[in-house]
Amino acid sequence: MPWPHSTEAPPLARGHLRQDVSQNLAPYTTLGIGGPAADFLVVHGRTSLAHQLARAQELGLETRVLGGGSNLVVADEGVASSVVLMRTRGIRFQAESGSVLAEVEAGESWDEFVRQTVERGYRGLECLSGIPGTVGATPIQNVGAYGQEVAQTIESVTVMDPTDGSLTTLSNEACEFSYRSSIFKGKGSALGIVVSVTFRLEEDPRPTIAFKELEAALSDIAEPTLADARRAVVALRRKKSMVYDVSDPNHRSCGSFFTNPVLPAAAFERLQRKHTTVPHFPLPDGTFKVPAAWLIEKSGLTRGTRLGPVGLSTAHTLAIVAHDGASAKDVVRFAHVVRRQVEETFDVRLRPEPEFWGFAELEDGLPVLPDGQEP
């Protein structure tokens, strides 16, 4: 299933050819599951995007944007929407005093963009190496890893109004970034379609090392470079099956399926009284971030745990893997099993990280299963 991170679309969807028949979305997601879209088009430029948005309005369809499909669960029945596969390209660097602005089109490969910034000696994104998907998706959930998140470097986000094709640029502050979230998350196309993201990076060859695991990986290098940090991050991610590789038996996943819960001080103290060894990260606002992977493992669900054709990755407890024959319902059912197990053990409710398309109802971010299908 090479498509999610290749540069070529499958033959039926190549170029600007509109599909009059329903287009199955499974090949466009890293999970490899999901039904058809009511309308589907590959977009290579802003003009074709505006035309497709107008057409979707004429058809009375909501527009949904698909990038790398690496953070998405599509219902087996598909989605009654116009789906735009964003394949716009373009990276423009502009030097300023002590910093560089990089304006990037939404359809650019995220990791390819990060690679270019590292090669040019621009600091700010090196710890986000190896993350699959496209640039346009990163502000939506404030992508982060190994001590960095895009909110730290995003200068602005430009969006297209789905009703008239006009463009609006939102400042970093207007994006309302928070942990794995932003003003865009959960809003679909209501706030506009992300067409480009502008980052402000530092002209500095020294990497940001603010994560203990990364610090340990670089401990043998006296003065690590941005390239050293990128190599170390990719190696760490690969070890956890968090780099999309079709030869990896864990590759059919969304990466981290649950976010790390952030607990108020009182809730964390209750948890710590019962489980004194719980790892945690104090945050400036007095809350505490707890690793979801630790909660899952300590609840009794170890790596490789399976329920039919779906299970936890054998390399990382936080990833849910779809094996041969898996359906979207199977994935959702297993996610409910994980969440319930953690909640019963720790009185902490996990929230999912992926988007869910085509499901009738969500509860705390997770699709509600029909009566009789609860695990």
mmCIF file of C-alpha atoms in Angstrom:
data_model
loop_
_atom_site.group_PDB
_atom_site.id
_atom_site.type_symbol
_atom_site.label_atom_id
_atom_site.label_comp_id
_atom_site.label_asym_id
_atom_site.label_seq_id
_atom_site.Cartn_x
_atom_site.Cartn_y
_atom_site.Cartn_z
ATOM 1 C CA MET A 1 0.000 0.000 0.000
ATOM 2 C CA PRO A 2 2.548 2.605 -1.115
ATOM 3 C CA TRP A 3 0.189 5.423 -2.029
ATOM 4 C CA PRO A 4 -0.175 7.393 1.225
ATOM 5 C CA HIS A 5 3.386 8.658 1.000
ATOM 6 C CA SER A 6 4.217 8.394 -2.699
ATOM 7 C CA THR A 7 4.056 11.318 -5.101
ATOM 8 C CA GLU A 8 1.877 9.599 -7.687
ATOM 9 C CA ALA A 9 -1.842 8.972 -7.424
ATOM 10 C CA PRO A 10 -3.313 5.623 -8.463
ATOM 11 C CA PRO A 11 -4.227 5.603 -12.188
ATOM 12 C CA LEU A 12 -7.950 6.176 -11.693
ATOM 13 C CA ALA A 13 -7.363 9.384 -9.768
ATOM 14 C CA ARG A 14 -4.368 10.879 -11.559
ATOM 15 C CA GLY A 15 -4.334 14.529 -12.602
ATOM 16 C CA HIS A 16 -7.483 16.609 -12.443
ATOM 17 C CA LEU A 17 -9.792 13.813 -13.635
ATOM 18 C CA ARG A 18 -13.013 13.864 -11.658
ATOM 19 C CA GLN A 19 -14.432 10.515 -10.647
ATOM 20 C CA ASP A 20 -18.091 10.086 -11.574
ATOM 21 C CA VAL A 21 -18.195 6.790 -9.703
ATOM 22 C CA SER A 22 -17.544 6.455 -5.987
ATOM 23 C CA GLN A 23 -13.839 6.368 -5.165
ATOM 24 C CA ASN A 24 -12.796 3.915 -2.473
ATOM 25 C CA LEU A 25 -10.701 5.734 0.139
ATOM 26 C CA ALA A 26 -8.948 2.705 1.658
ATOM 27 C CA PRO A 27 -5.875 2.959 -0.636
ATOM 28 C CA TYR A 28 -5.394 6.568 0.442
ATOM 29 C CA THR A 29 -5.071 5.845 4.171
ATOM 30 C CA THR A 30 -2.264 4.206 6.103
ATOM 31 C CA LEU A 31 -4.803 1.978 7.870
ATOM 32 C CA GLY A 32 -5.884 0.662 4.465
ATOM 33 C CA ILE A 33 -9.560 0.518 5.389
ATOM 34 C CA GLY A 34 -12.686 2.540 4.661
ATOM 35 C CA GLY A 35 -15.430 2.883 2.075
ATOM 36 C CA PRO A 36 -16.046 5.270 -0.829
ATOM 37 C CA ALA A 37 -16.438 9.024 -1.105
ATOM 38 C CA ALA A 38 -19.508 10.414 -2.837
ATOM 39 C CA ASP A 39 -17.271 12.669 -4.953
ATOM 40 C CA PHE A 40 -13.499 12.664 -5.367
ATOM 41 C CA LEU A 41 -10.879 14.806 -7.052
ATOM 42 C CA VAL A 42 -7.106 15.142 -6.975
ATOM 43 C CA VAL A 43 -6.163 18.826 -6.694
ATOM 44 C CA HIS A 44 -2.790 20.184 -7.844
ATOM 45 C CA GLY A 45 -3.430 23.921 -7.532
ATOM 46 C CA ARG A 46 -5.510 26.574 -5.817
ATOM 47 C CA THR A 47 -7.596 27.268 -8.935
ATOM 48 C CA SER A 48 -8.712 23.655 -9.260
ATOM 49 C CA LEU A 49 -9.398 23.599 -5.515
ATOM 50 C CA ALA A 50 -11.676 26.635 -5.809
ATOM 51 C CA HIS A 51 -13.506 25.034 -8.746
ATOM 52 C CA GLN A 52 -14.034 21.810 -6.814
ATOM 53 C CA LEU A 53 -15.305 23.670 -3.750
ATOM 54 C CA ALA A 54 -17.842 25.460 -5.944
ATOM 55 C CA ARG A 55 -18.898 22.173 -7.504
ATOM 56 C CA ALA A 56 -19.334 20.553 -4.096
ATOM 57 C CA GLN A 57 -21.616 23.413 -3.097
ATOM 58 C CA GLU A 58 -23.711 22.864 -6.223
ATOM 59 C CA LEU A 59 -24.012 19.189 -5.304
ATOM 60 C CA GLY A 60 -24.884 20.042 -1.705
ATOM 61 C CA LEU A 61 -21.876 18.120 -0.408
ATOM 62 C CA GLU A 62 -19.509 18.981 2.410
ATOM 63 C CA THR A 63 -15.879 19.132 1.307
ATOM 64 C CA ARG A 64 -13.277 17.087 3.159
ATOM 65 C CA VAL A 65 -9.551 17.307 2.502
ATOM 66 C CA LEU A 66 -7.341 14.238 2.363
ATOM 67 C CA GLY A 67 -3.583 14.598 2.665
ATOM 68 C CA GLY A 68 -1.431 11.601 3.556
ATOM 69 C CA GLY A 69 -4.280 9.690 5.209
ATOM 70 C CA SER A 70 -2.014 8.870 8.138
ATOM 71 C CA ASN A 71 -4.306 10.208 10.849
ATOM 72 C CA LEU A 72 -7.667 9.080 9.533
ATOM 73 C CA VAL A 73 -10.249 6.336 10.054
ATOM 74 C CA VAL A 74 -12.897 6.141 7.310
ATOM 75 C CA ALA A 75 -16.134 4.273 8.009
ATOM 76 C CA ASP A 76 -16.744 1.048 6.088
ATOM 77 C CA GLU A 77 -19.795 2.654 4.482
ATOM 78 C CA GLY A 78 -17.671 5.556 3.290
ATOM 79 C CA VAL A 79 -18.467 9.233 3.568
ATOM 80 C CA ALA A 80 -21.214 11.266 1.871
ATOM 81 C CA SER A 81 -18.834 14.124 1.097
ATOM 82 C CA SER A 82 -16.764 15.592 -1.678
ATOM 83 C CA VAL A 83 -13.210 14.485 -0.903
ATOM 84 C CA VAL A 84 -10.304 16.527 -2.237
ATOM 85 C CA LEU A 85 -6.955 14.757 -2.384
ATOM 86 C CA MET A 86 -4.550 17.659 -1.814
ATOM 87 C CA ARG A 87 -1.462 17.397 -4.003
ATOM 88 C CA THR A 88 -0.466 21.059 -4.262
ATOM 89 C CA ARG A 89 3.283 21.661 -4.288
ATOM 90 C CA GLY A 90 5.630 24.516 -3.477
ATOM 91 C CA ILE A 91 8.157 25.588 -0.821
ATOM 92 C CA ARG A 92 9.342 29.207 -0.707
ATOM 93 C CA PHE A 93 12.129 30.288 1.660
ATOM 94 C CA GLN A 94 12.677 33.952 2.518
ATOM 95 C CA ALA A 95 15.590 34.999 4.726
ATOM 96 C CA GLU A 96 15.092 37.645 7.386
ATOM 97 C CA SER A 97 17.418 38.944 10.083
ATOM 98 C CA GLY A 98 18.362 35.859 12.109
ATOM 99 C CA SER A 99 15.432 33.813 10.878
ATOM 100 C CA VAL A 100 13.836 32.341 7.760
ATOM 101 C CA LEU A 101 10.220 32.288 6.645
ATOM 102 C CA ALA A 102 9.127 29.150 4.804
ATOM 103 C CA GLU A 103 5.760 29.240 3.040
ATOM 104 C CA VAL A 104 4.705 25.701 2.140
ATOM 105 C CA GLU A 105 1.753 24.518 0.063
ATOM 106 C CA ALA A 106 -0.615 22.198 1.909
ATOM 107 C CA GLY A 107 -0.021 19.171 -0.321
ATOM 108 C CA GLU A 108 3.729 19.014 0.218
ATOM 109 C CA SER A 109 5.114 15.958 1.975
ATOM 110 C CA TRP A 110 5.805 16.927 5.569
ATOM 111 C CA ASP A 111 8.967 14.878 5.938
ATOM 112 C CA GLU A 112 10.374 16.110 2.628
ATOM 113 C CA PHE A 113 9.892 19.682 3.826
ATOM 114 C CA VAL A 114 11.579 18.892 7.156
ATOM 115 C CA ARG A 115 14.474 17.275 5.295
ATOM 116 C CA GLN A 116 14.992 20.453 3.279
ATOM 117 C CA THR A 117 14.994 22.659 6.382
ATOM 118 C CA VAL A 118 17.601 20.452 8.040
ATOM 119 C CA GLU A 119 19.816 20.433 4.946
ATOM 120 C CA ARG A 120 19.654 24.237 4.804
ATOM 121 C CA GLY A 121 20.598 24.565 8.480
ATOM 122 C CA TYR A 122 17.254 25.912 9.681
ATOM 123 C CA ARG A 123 16.339 24.925 13.224
ATOM 124 C CA GLY A 124 12.821 24.337 14.496
ATOM 125 C CA LEU A 125 11.432 21.183 12.874
ATOM 126 C CA GLU A 126 14.256 18.632 13.098
ATOM 127 C CA CYS A 127 12.603 16.668 15.923
ATOM 128 C CA LEU A 128 9.468 16.283 13.790
ATOM 129 C CA SER A 129 11.326 14.166 11.236
ATOM 130 C CA GLY A 130 9.821 10.920 9.983
ATOM 131 C CA ILE A 131 6.199 11.919 10.589
ATOM 132 C CA PRO A 132 4.005 10.831 7.665
ATOM 133 C CA GLY A 133 1.425 13.032 5.983
ATOM 134 C CA THR A 134 1.252 16.449 4.365
ATOM 135 C CA VAL A 135 2.071 19.958 5.550
ATOM 136 C CA GLY A 136 -1.558 21.116 5.492
ATOM 137 C CA ALA A 137 -2.534 18.626 8.173
ATOM 138 C CA THR A 138 0.095 19.685 10.703
ATOM 139 C CA PRO A 139 -1.595 22.808 12.132
ATOM 140 C CA ILE A 140 -4.939 21.052 12.492
ATOM 141 C CA GLN A 141 -3.811 18.832 15.346
ATOM 142 C CA ASN A 142 -0.675 20.774 16.239
ATOM 143 C CA VAL A 143 1.612 17.910 15.309
ATOM 144 C CA GLY A 144 4.375 17.306 17.815
ATOM 145 C CA ALA A 145 7.049 14.817 18.864
ATOM 146 C CA TYR A 146 10.337 14.602 20.759
ATOM 147 C CA GLY A 147 10.053 18.005 22.377
ATOM 148 C CA GLN A 148 8.840 20.052 19.412
ATOM 149 C CA GLU A 149 5.400 20.929 18.037
ATOM 150 C CA VAL A 150 4.458 22.973 14.994
ATOM 151 C CA ALA A 151 2.785 25.664 17.116
ATOM 152 C CA GLN A 152 6.290 26.750 18.146
ATOM 153 C CA THR A 153 7.266 27.681 14.588
ATOM 154 C CA ILE A 154 4.055 28.360 12.657
ATOM 155 C CA GLU A 155 3.870 32.032 11.719
ATOM 156 C CA SER A 156 0.523 31.845 9.931
ATOM 157 C CA VAL A 157 -1.934 29.562 8.148
ATOM 158 C CA THR A 158 -3.720 30.542 4.925
ATOM 159 C CA VAL A 159 -7.154 29.035 4.334
ATOM 160 C CA MET A 160 -9.637 29.104 1.460
ATOM 161 C CA ASP A 161 -13.293 29.859 2.185
ATOM 162 C CA PRO A 162 -15.300 26.901 0.817
ATOM 163 C CA THR A 163 -18.238 29.182 -0.016
ATOM 164 C CA ASP A 164 -16.513 31.699 -2.294
ATOM 165 C CA GLY A 165 -12.874 30.652 -2.736
ATOM 166 C CA SER A 166 -11.484 33.717 -0.966
ATOM 167 C CA LEU A 167 -8.261 33.458 1.043
ATOM 168 C CA THR A 168 -7.709 34.426 4.678
ATOM 169 C CA THR A 169 -4.453 34.299 6.620
ATOM 170 C CA LEU A 170 -4.656 33.422 10.310
ATOM 171 C CA SER A 171 -1.879 34.349 12.719
ATOM 172 C CA ASN A 172 -0.377 31.841 15.122
ATOM 173 C CA GLU A 173 -2.463 33.304 17.941
ATOM 174 C CA ALA A 174 -5.661 33.093 15.894
ATOM 175 C CA CYS A 175 -5.059 29.363 15.362
ATOM 176 C CA GLU A 176 -5.618 28.781 19.106
ATOM 177 C CA PHE A 177 -3.042 26.016 19.335
ATOM 178 C CA SER A 178 -3.076 23.662 22.298
ATOM 179 C CA TYR A 179 -1.843 20.136 22.952
ATOM 180 C CA ARG A 180 -2.638 18.157 19.756
ATOM 181 C CA SER A 181 -5.365 20.593 18.854
ATOM 182 C CA SER A 182 -6.173 23.915 17.212
ATOM 183 C CA ILE A 183 -9.126 26.017 16.138
ATOM 184 C CA PHE A 184 -9.365 23.808 13.031
ATOM 185 C CA LYS A 185 -9.682 20.423 14.728
ATOM 186 C CA GLY A 186 -13.116 18.867 14.514
ATOM 187 C CA LYS A 187 -14.461 21.725 12.387
ATOM 188 C CA GLY A 188 -14.070 20.039 8.989
ATOM 189 C CA SER A 189 -14.015 22.687 6.272
ATOM 190 C CA ALA A 190 -16.154 25.160 8.235
ATOM 191 C CA LEU A 191 -13.183 27.428 9.011
ATOM 192 C CA GLY A 192 -11.721 27.047 5.550
ATOM 193 C CA ILE A 193 -9.437 24.671 3.678
ATOM 194 C CA VAL A 194 -5.754 24.978 4.600
ATOM 195 C CA VAL A 195 -3.890 25.911 1.405
ATOM 196 C CA SER A 196 -0.501 26.876 2.850
ATOM 197 C CA VAL A 197 1.390 27.142 6.117
ATOM 198 C CA THR A 198 4.172 29.636 6.852
ATOM 199 C CA PHE A 199 6.859 28.713 9.379
ATOM 200 C CA ARG A 200 9.449 30.944 11.041
ATOM 201 C CA LEU A 201 12.696 29.010 11.537
ATOM 202 C CA GLU A 202 16.066 29.932 13.020
ATOM 203 C CA GLU A 203 19.308 30.025 11.066
ATOM 204 C CA ASP A 204 21.095 27.916 13.638
ATOM 205 C CA PRO A 205 22.813 24.525 13.072
ATOM 206 C CA ARG A 206 22.310 23.443 16.694
ATOM 207 C CA PRO A 207 19.279 21.179 17.214
ATOM 208 C CA THR A 208 16.659 21.510 19.907
ATOM 209 C CA ILE A 209 17.180 18.649 22.362
ATOM 210 C CA ALA A 210 14.437 18.804 24.967
ATOM 211 C CA PHE A 211 13.407 15.149 25.177
ATOM 212 C CA LYS A 212 15.285 12.650 27.342
ATOM 213 C CA GLU A 213 15.021 9.776 24.867
ATOM 214 C CA LEU A 214 16.501 11.927 22.107
ATOM 215 C CA GLU A 215 19.174 13.265 24.446
ATOM 216 C CA ALA A 216 20.215 9.694 25.241
ATOM 217 C CA ALA A 217 20.314 8.779 21.548
ATOM 218 C CA LEU A 218 22.696 11.683 20.883
ATOM 219 C CA SER A 219 24.802 11.294 24.036
ATOM 220 C CA ASP A 220 27.856 9.992 22.141
ATOM 221 C CA ILE A 221 28.031 13.087 19.937
ATOM 222 C CA ALA A 222 29.758 16.069 21.552
ATOM 223 C CA GLU A 223 28.121 18.721 19.379
ATOM 224 C CA PRO A 224 25.184 17.186 17.503
ATOM 225 C CA THR A 225 23.989 18.855 14.315
ATOM 226 C CA LEU A 226 20.480 19.201 12.925
ATOM 227 C CA ALA A 227 21.237 16.239 10.661
ATOM 228 C CA ASP A 228 22.324 14.167 13.669
ATOM 229 C CA ALA A 229 19.063 14.978 15.426
ATOM 230 C CA ARG A 230 17.027 14.090 12.337
ATOM 231 C CA ARG A 231 18.796 10.734 11.953
ATOM 232 C CA ALA A 232 18.302 9.944 15.645
ATOM 233 C CA VAL A 233 14.603 10.851 15.574
ATOM 234 C CA VAL A 234 13.950 8.748 12.465
ATOM 235 C CA ALA A 235 15.804 5.816 14.050
ATOM 236 C CA LEU A 236 13.751 6.119 17.247
ATOM 237 C CA ARG A 237 10.521 6.291 15.268
ATOM 238 C CA ARG A 238 11.494 3.328 13.090
ATOM 239 C CA LYS A 239 12.251 1.237 16.167
ATOM 240 C CA LYS A 240 8.676 1.918 17.309
ATOM 241 C CA SER A 241 7.194 1.241 13.838
ATOM 242 C CA MET A 242 6.271 4.925 13.651
ATOM 243 C CA VAL A 243 7.827 5.391 10.205
ATOM 244 C CA TYR A 244 5.557 4.278 7.364
ATOM 245 C CA ASP A 245 7.261 1.253 5.801
ATOM 246 C CA VAL A 246 5.260 -1.402 3.933
ATOM 247 C CA SER A 247 7.819 -4.052 4.925
ATOM 248 C CA ASP A 248 6.970 -3.457 8.597
ATOM 249 C CA PRO A 249 4.130 -5.741 9.809
ATOM 250 C CA ASN A 250 2.908 -2.853 11.984
ATOM 251 C CA HIS A 251 2.705 -0.328 9.140
ATOM 252 C CA ARG A 252 -1.096 -0.295 8.795
ATOM 253 C CA SER A 253 -1.814 2.128 11.613
ATOM 254 C CA CYS A 254 -2.514 5.799 12.370
ATOM 255 C CA GLY A 255 0.607 6.080 14.473
ATOM 256 C CA SER A 256 -0.335 7.173 17.983
ATOM 257 C CA PHE A 257 -4.040 6.383 18.310
ATOM 258 C CA PHE A 258 -4.567 8.144 21.643
ATOM 259 C CA THR A 259 -3.238 11.440 22.951
ATOM 260 C CA ASN A 260 -1.395 11.604 26.254
ATOM 261 C CA PRO A 261 -4.004 12.674 28.832
ATOM 262 C CA VAL A 262 -3.428 15.997 30.566
ATOM 263 C CA LEU A 263 -4.747 15.801 34.123
ATOM 264 C CA PRO A 264 -5.637 18.573 36.568
ATOM 265 C CA ALA A 265 -3.470 18.541 39.692
ATOM 266 C CA ALA A 266 -6.169 16.946 41.865
ATOM 267 C CA ALA A 267 -6.809 14.121 39.383
ATOM 268 C CA PHE A 268 -3.095 13.483 38.996
ATOM 269 C CA GLU A 269 -2.592 13.346 42.768
ATOM 270 C CA ARG A 270 -5.366 10.740 43.047
ATOM 271 C CA LEU A 271 -3.715 8.706 40.304
ATOM 272 C CA GLN A 272 -0.278 9.011 41.892
ATOM 273 C CA ARG A 273 -1.542 7.878 45.297
ATOM 274 C CA LYS A 274 -2.704 4.603 43.752
ATOM 275 C CA HIS A 275 0.154 4.211 41.280
ATOM 276 C CA THR A 276 3.275 5.829 42.702
ATOM 277 C CA THR A 277 5.480 4.969 39.706
ATOM 278 C CA VAL A 278 3.338 6.694 37.077
ATOM 279 C CA PRO A 279 5.590 8.721 34.737
ATOM 280 C CA HIS A 280 4.497 12.302 34.247
ATOM 281 C CA PHE A 281 5.445 15.667 32.817
ATOM 282 C CA PRO A 282 4.508 18.792 34.809
ATOM 283 C CA LEU A 283 3.135 21.558 32.583
ATOM 284 C CA PRO A 284 3.409 25.324 33.166
ATOM 285 C CA ASP A 285 -0.305 25.676 33.939
ATOM 286 C CA GLY A 286 -0.106 23.249 36.872
ATOM 287 C CA THR A 287 -1.512 20.241 35.022
ATOM 288 C CA PHE A 288 0.307 16.959 34.405
ATOM 289 C CA LYS A 289 0.744 15.035 31.171
ATOM 290 C CA VAL A 290 0.734 11.241 31.575
ATOM 291 C CA PRO A 291 1.941 8.862 28.821
ATOM 292 C CA ALA A 292 -1.022 7.031 27.305
ATOM 293 C CA ALA A 293 1.252 4.139 26.308
ATOM 294 C CA TRP A 294 2.157 3.553 29.970
ATOM 295 C CA LEU A 295 -1.506 3.595 30.994
ATOM 296 C CA ILE A 296 -2.404 1.089 28.281
ATOM 297 C CA GLU A 297 0.404 -1.316 29.163
ATOM 298 C CA LYS A 298 -0.183 -1.105 32.904
ATOM 299 C CA SER A 299 -3.897 -1.751 32.373
ATOM 300 C CA GLY A 300 -2.933 -5.197 31.102
ATOM 301 C CA LEU A 301 -2.901 -4.616 27.345
ATOM 302 C CA THR A 302 0.611 -5.436 26.205
ATOM 303 C CA ARG A 303 2.221 -4.949 22.818
ATOM 304 C CA GLY A 304 0.770 -7.317 20.231
ATOM 305 C CA THR A 305 -2.555 -7.784 22.058
ATOM 306 C CA ARG A 306 -5.180 -8.625 19.413
ATOM 307 C CA LEU A 307 -8.928 -8.822 19.039
ATOM 308 C CA GLY A 308 -9.566 -10.576 15.751
ATOM 309 C CA PRO A 309 -7.896 -8.738 12.852
ATOM 310 C CA VAL A 310 -6.998 -5.648 14.926
ATOM 311 C CA GLY A 311 -4.471 -5.234 17.709
ATOM 312 C CA LEU A 312 -1.773 -3.188 19.360
ATOM 313 C CA SER A 313 1.499 -2.795 17.517
ATOM 314 C CA THR A 314 4.214 -5.223 18.567
ATOM 315 C CA ALA A 315 6.602 -2.254 18.689
ATOM 316 C CA HIS A 316 4.560 0.445 20.447
ATOM 317 C CA THR A 317 1.492 0.131 22.661
ATOM 318 C CA LEU A 318 0.055 3.419 21.446
ATOM 319 C CA ALA A 319 -0.501 2.264 17.854
ATOM 320 C CA ILE A 320 -3.548 0.252 16.772
ATOM 321 C CA VAL A 321 -2.772 -1.944 13.759
ATOM 322 C CA ALA A 322 -5.246 -3.180 11.146
ATOM 323 C CA HIS A 323 -4.284 -6.646 9.933
ATOM 324 C CA ASP A 324 -5.664 -8.498 6.894
ATOM 325 C CA GLY A 325 -9.449 -8.581 6.873
ATOM 326 C CA ALA A 326 -9.854 -5.700 9.326
ATOM 327 C CA SER A 327 -12.725 -3.255 8.980
ATOM 328 C CA ALA A 328 -13.238 0.237 10.358
ATOM 329 C CA LYS A 329 -15.754 -1.208 12.823
ATOM 330 C CA ASP A 330 -13.075 -3.618 14.036
ATOM 331 C CA VAL A 331 -10.674 -0.733 14.645
ATOM 332 C CA VAL A 332 -13.272 1.322 16.513
ATOM 333 C CA ARG A 333 -14.376 -1.677 18.573
ATOM 334 C CA PHE A 334 -10.781 -2.376 19.616
ATOM 335 C CA ALA A 335 -10.240 1.295 20.474
ATOM 336 C CA HIS A 336 -13.241 1.066 22.805
ATOM 337 C CA VAL A 337 -11.673 -1.996 24.454
ATOM 338 C CA VAL A 338 -8.453 -0.073 25.084
ATOM 339 C CA ARG A 339 -10.211 3.013 26.393
ATOM 340 C CA ARG A 340 -12.498 1.029 28.687
ATOM 341 C CA GLN A 341 -9.608 -1.020 30.089
ATOM 342 C CA VAL A 342 -7.604 2.107 30.916
ATOM 343 C CA GLU A 343 -10.611 3.885 32.396
ATOM 344 C CA GLU A 344 -11.529 0.936 34.608
ATOM 345 C CA THR A 345 -7.930 0.613 35.813
ATOM 346 C CA PHE A 346 -6.951 4.254 36.308
ATOM 347 C CA ASP A 347 -10.165 6.296 36.119
ATOM 348 C CA VAL A 348 -8.598 8.168 33.193
ATOM 349 C CA ARG A 349 -10.397 8.447 29.856
ATOM 350 C CA LEU A 350 -8.218 8.401 26.753
ATOM 351 C CA ARG A 351 -9.080 10.568 23.764
ATOM 352 C CA PRO A 352 -8.316 9.412 20.228
ATOM 353 C CA GLU A 353 -5.940 11.339 17.996
ATOM 354 C CA PRO A 354 -7.178 10.429 14.466
ATOM 355 C CA GLU A 355 -10.053 11.993 12.575
ATOM 356 C CA PHE A 356 -13.117 9.832 11.941
ATOM 357 C CA TRP A 357 -15.067 10.192 8.707
ATOM 358 C CA GLY A 358 -18.510 8.784 7.990
ATOM 359 C CA PHE A 359 -19.480 7.799 11.527
ATOM 360 C CA ALA A 360 -22.871 8.946 12.792
ATOM 361 C CA GLU A 361 -21.932 9.939 16.328
ATOM 362 C CA LEU A 362 -18.800 10.565 18.376
ATOM 363 C CA GLU A 363 -18.410 10.394 22.146
ATOM 364 C CA ASP A 364 -15.265 12.031 23.525
ATOM 365 C CA GLY A 365 -13.803 11.794 20.049
ATOM 366 C CA LEU A 366 -14.484 8.085 19.476
ATOM 367 C CA PRO A 367 -17.316 6.783 17.246
ATOM 368 C CA VAL A 368 -20.252 5.325 19.136
ATOM 369 C CA LEU A 369 -20.872 1.701 18.233
ATOM 370 C CA PRO A 370 -24.433 0.601 17.392
ATOM 371 C CA ASP A 371 -26.367 -1.253 20.080
ATOM 372 C CA GLY A 372 -25.202 -4.817 20.369
ATOM 373 C CA GLN A 373 -21.769 -4.111 18.925
ATOM 374 C CA GLU A 374 -20.116 -2.868 22.110
ATOM 375 C CA PRO A 375 -17.026 -4.940 22.939
#
